[in-house]
Each structure stands twice: as C-alpha cells, then as structure tokens.
C-alpha cells in the first residue's frame, strides 16, 4: 500500500511540475517522531553523473552538508543513494526527533563548485501524522 501511495505522489509531482527546474522535491514533509522517511530529489538527465548533496540550514550559502554521493553514503541516521536510471537521488533519515525539524536542501554540484538546489521544510511531530506538500 505504501509503495502505491508513493507512486501516486510521484505521478502527481511530475504532472504538476514540468522539467524546467534542475532539482525538484517536495516543498514540505511532516513525519512522526521516531519514524524514518525517504525523500526523493529529482534531477535532469544532464546531471546524472554529478555529485548530489543533502544539507541542512535555512540558506543554501550557509548549508551544512550532511551526506553527498561522492563520499560515505551514510552518516549517522542519514543516508543518500543515487538512481541514475530514474534520475532521482533519495535521502533517508531514520529515528527522527523534534530537533530534526528545519530547512533542508537537495543539491547537485555543477562544474566543480556551483550548485543547483531545491529546499523543503521538514517537520517532526509527536502526533501520528505523515504529510507531504507539493507546493
């Protein structure tokens, strides 16, 4: 059932957001404390072999990189994988706590320095709730 829901969310995502952005993801996610979540970050085919990032902070300029695809794929409770066939990298965050609430970024390194990125706001709640916002 969860995989069907995920596929429906992906279909909705692609029909609402045409491929004019370099990186795309959900705008907001709310997850219950103690749970895990996997966040998809979609990118254009021309960035297939580029380094992908997951970082945390309100501004990309001061963002603290948590994981990236050209180094250890897992650090603590966070891991990243890149599926070149599907043009999506996914970030899994496990055992979420209230302190994990905040702004996060999906990023793709371009030409060894510049980065195309998309942000989302991530909320951890003590209630029994899972919510994704595409806007």
Short mmCIF file of N, CA, C and O in Angstrom, two decimals, residues 77-121:
data_model
loop_
_atom_site.label_atom_id
_atom_site.label_comp_id
_atom_site.label_asym_id
_atom_site.label_seq_id
_atom_site.Cartn_x
_atom_site.Cartn_y
_atom_site.Cartn_z
N UNK A 77 22.32 8.81 11.16
CA UNK A 77 20.93 8.42 10.83
C UNK A 77 20.51 8.88 9.44
O UNK A 77 19.33 8.83 9.10
N UNK A 78 21.45 9.36 8.61
CA UNK A 78 21.13 9.89 7.28
C UNK A 78 21.92 9.15 6.22
O UNK A 78 23.12 8.92 6.38
N UNK A 79 21.24 8.77 5.14
CA UNK A 79 21.94 8.12 4.02
C UNK A 79 21.41 8.68 2.70
O UNK A 79 20.32 9.24 2.64
N UNK A 80 22.23 8.54 1.65
CA UNK A 80 21.89 9.05 0.33
C UNK A 80 22.21 7.99 -0.72
O UNK A 80 23.22 7.29 -0.60
N UNK A 81 21.34 7.84 -1.69
CA UNK A 81 21.59 6.94 -2.83
C UNK A 81 21.18 7.67 -4.11
O UNK A 81 20.29 8.51 -4.09
N UNK A 82 21.83 7.32 -5.20
CA UNK A 82 21.55 7.97 -6.49
C UNK A 82 21.17 6.90 -7.51
O UNK A 82 21.93 5.98 -7.76
N UNK A 83 19.98 7.02 -8.07
CA UNK A 83 19.49 6.10 -9.09
C UNK A 83 19.56 6.80 -10.44
O UNK A 83 18.68 7.57 -10.80
N UNK A 84 20.64 6.54 -11.18
CA UNK A 84 20.85 7.20 -12.47
C UNK A 84 19.78 6.82 -13.49
O UNK A 84 19.46 7.62 -14.37
N UNK A 85 19.24 5.63 -13.41
CA UNK A 85 18.20 5.20 -14.36
C UNK A 85 16.91 6.00 -14.18
O UNK A 85 16.23 6.31 -15.15
N UNK A 86 16.56 6.30 -12.94
CA UNK A 86 15.33 7.02 -12.65
C UNK A 86 15.53 8.53 -12.49
O UNK A 86 14.57 9.27 -12.30
N UNK A 87 16.79 8.98 -12.54
CA UNK A 87 17.14 10.40 -12.38
C UNK A 87 16.61 10.96 -11.06
O UNK A 87 15.99 12.03 -11.00
N UNK A 88 16.87 10.21 -10.02
CA UNK A 88 16.44 10.63 -8.69
C UNK A 88 17.47 10.18 -7.67
O UNK A 88 17.99 9.08 -7.74
N UNK A 89 17.83 11.09 -6.76
CA UNK A 89 18.59 10.63 -5.61
C UNK A 89 17.68 10.72 -4.40
O UNK A 89 16.79 11.56 -4.34
N UNK A 90 17.84 9.78 -3.50
CA UNK A 90 16.96 9.72 -2.34
C UNK A 90 17.79 9.85 -1.07
O UNK A 90 18.91 9.37 -0.98
N UNK A 91 17.19 10.52 -0.11
CA UNK A 91 17.80 10.70 1.20
C UNK A 91 16.88 10.04 2.21
O UNK A 91 15.69 10.29 2.21
N UNK A 92 17.46 9.17 3.02
CA UNK A 92 16.69 8.53 4.09
C UNK A 92 17.18 9.07 5.42
O UNK A 92 18.38 9.10 5.69
N UNK A 93 16.22 9.52 6.22
CA UNK A 93 16.51 9.99 7.58
C UNK A 93 15.77 9.05 8.54
O UNK A 93 14.57 8.86 8.40
N UNK A 94 16.51 8.48 9.48
CA UNK A 94 15.96 7.49 10.40
C UNK A 94 15.88 8.04 11.82
O UNK A 94 16.61 8.95 12.18
N UNK A 95 14.97 7.43 12.60
CA UNK A 95 14.81 7.77 14.02
C UNK A 95 14.69 9.28 14.22
O UNK A 95 15.43 9.89 15.00
N UNK A 96 13.76 9.88 13.52
CA UNK A 96 13.61 11.33 13.55
C UNK A 96 13.19 11.84 14.92
O UNK A 96 12.40 11.22 15.61
N UNK A 97 13.77 12.98 15.28
CA UNK A 97 13.48 13.62 16.56
C UNK A 97 13.03 15.06 16.31
O UNK A 97 13.25 15.61 15.24
N UNK A 98 12.43 15.68 17.31
CA UNK A 98 11.93 17.05 17.17
C UNK A 98 13.05 18.01 16.71
O UNK A 98 12.79 18.91 15.94
N UNK A 99 14.27 17.77 17.14
CA UNK A 99 15.40 18.63 16.77
C UNK A 99 15.72 18.56 15.27
O UNK A 99 16.43 19.41 14.74
N UNK A 100 15.16 17.55 14.56
CA UNK A 100 15.39 17.41 13.12
C UNK A 100 14.49 18.34 12.31
O UNK A 100 14.65 18.44 11.09
N UNK A 101 13.54 19.01 12.95
CA UNK A 101 12.67 19.97 12.25
C UNK A 101 13.53 21.11 11.70
O UNK A 101 14.42 21.60 12.39
N UNK A 102 13.27 21.50 10.45
CA UNK A 102 14.00 22.63 9.87
C UNK A 102 14.05 22.57 8.35
O UNK A 102 13.39 21.76 7.72
N UNK A 103 14.85 23.47 7.78
CA UNK A 103 15.03 23.57 6.33
C UNK A 103 16.13 22.63 5.87
O UNK A 103 17.19 22.56 6.48
N UNK A 104 15.88 21.94 4.76
CA UNK A 104 16.84 21.02 4.15
C UNK A 104 16.90 21.31 2.66
O UNK A 104 15.97 21.87 2.08
N UNK A 105 18.00 20.91 2.04
CA UNK A 105 18.23 21.17 0.62
C UNK A 105 18.69 19.91 -0.10
O UNK A 105 19.54 19.18 0.39
N UNK A 106 18.14 19.69 -1.29
CA UNK A 106 18.66 18.72 -2.26
C UNK A 106 19.54 19.56 -3.19
O UNK A 106 19.09 20.59 -3.68
N UNK A 107 20.77 19.12 -3.45
CA UNK A 107 21.64 19.90 -4.32
C UNK A 107 22.41 19.04 -5.30
O UNK A 107 22.68 17.87 -5.04
N UNK A 108 22.74 19.63 -6.45
CA UNK A 108 23.54 18.99 -7.49
C UNK A 108 24.71 19.91 -7.81
O UNK A 108 24.52 21.07 -8.13
N UNK A 109 25.93 19.38 -7.68
CA UNK A 109 27.14 20.16 -7.97
C UNK A 109 27.32 20.28 -9.48
O UNK A 109 27.24 19.29 -10.20
N UNK A 110 27.62 21.49 -9.93
CA UNK A 110 27.81 21.77 -11.35
C UNK A 110 29.20 22.37 -11.54
O UNK A 110 29.57 23.31 -10.83
N UNK A 111 29.97 21.85 -12.48
CA UNK A 111 31.28 22.40 -12.82
C UNK A 111 32.20 22.56 -11.60
O UNK A 111 32.90 23.56 -11.48
N UNK A 112 32.16 21.59 -10.70
CA UNK A 112 33.09 21.56 -9.58
C UNK A 112 32.87 22.60 -8.50
O UNK A 112 33.70 22.76 -7.62
N UNK A 113 31.77 23.32 -8.52
CA UNK A 113 31.58 24.32 -7.48
C UNK A 113 30.17 24.86 -7.38
O UNK A 113 29.58 24.87 -6.32
N UNK A 114 29.63 25.32 -8.51
CA UNK A 114 28.27 25.85 -8.49
C UNK A 114 27.29 24.73 -8.15
O UNK A 114 27.55 23.57 -8.42
N UNK A 115 26.18 25.10 -7.54
CA UNK A 115 25.22 24.10 -7.11
C UNK A 115 23.81 24.53 -7.50
O UNK A 115 23.43 25.69 -7.29
N UNK A 116 23.06 23.61 -8.10
CA UNK A 116 21.63 23.81 -8.30
C UNK A 116 20.94 23.10 -7.16
O UNK A 116 21.28 21.96 -6.84
N UNK A 117 19.96 23.76 -6.53
CA UNK A 117 19.36 23.15 -5.36
C UNK A 117 17.89 23.50 -5.23
O UNK A 117 17.39 24.43 -5.85
N UNK A 118 17.21 22.72 -4.40
CA UNK A 118 15.80 22.91 -4.07
C UNK A 118 15.65 22.66 -2.58
O UNK A 118 16.22 21.71 -2.05
N UNK A 119 14.88 23.50 -1.91
CA UNK A 119 14.73 23.34 -0.46
C UNK A 119 13.33 22.81 -0.08
O UNK A 119 12.41 22.88 -0.87
N UNK A 120 13.26 22.28 1.12
CA UNK A 120 11.99 21.85 1.68
C UNK A 120 12.02 22.06 3.18
O UNK A 120 13.10 22.11 3.78
N UNK A 121 10.83 22.21 3.76
CA UNK A 121 10.75 22.35 5.21
C UNK A 121 10.28 21.03 5.77
O UNK A 121 9.27 20.48 5.35
#
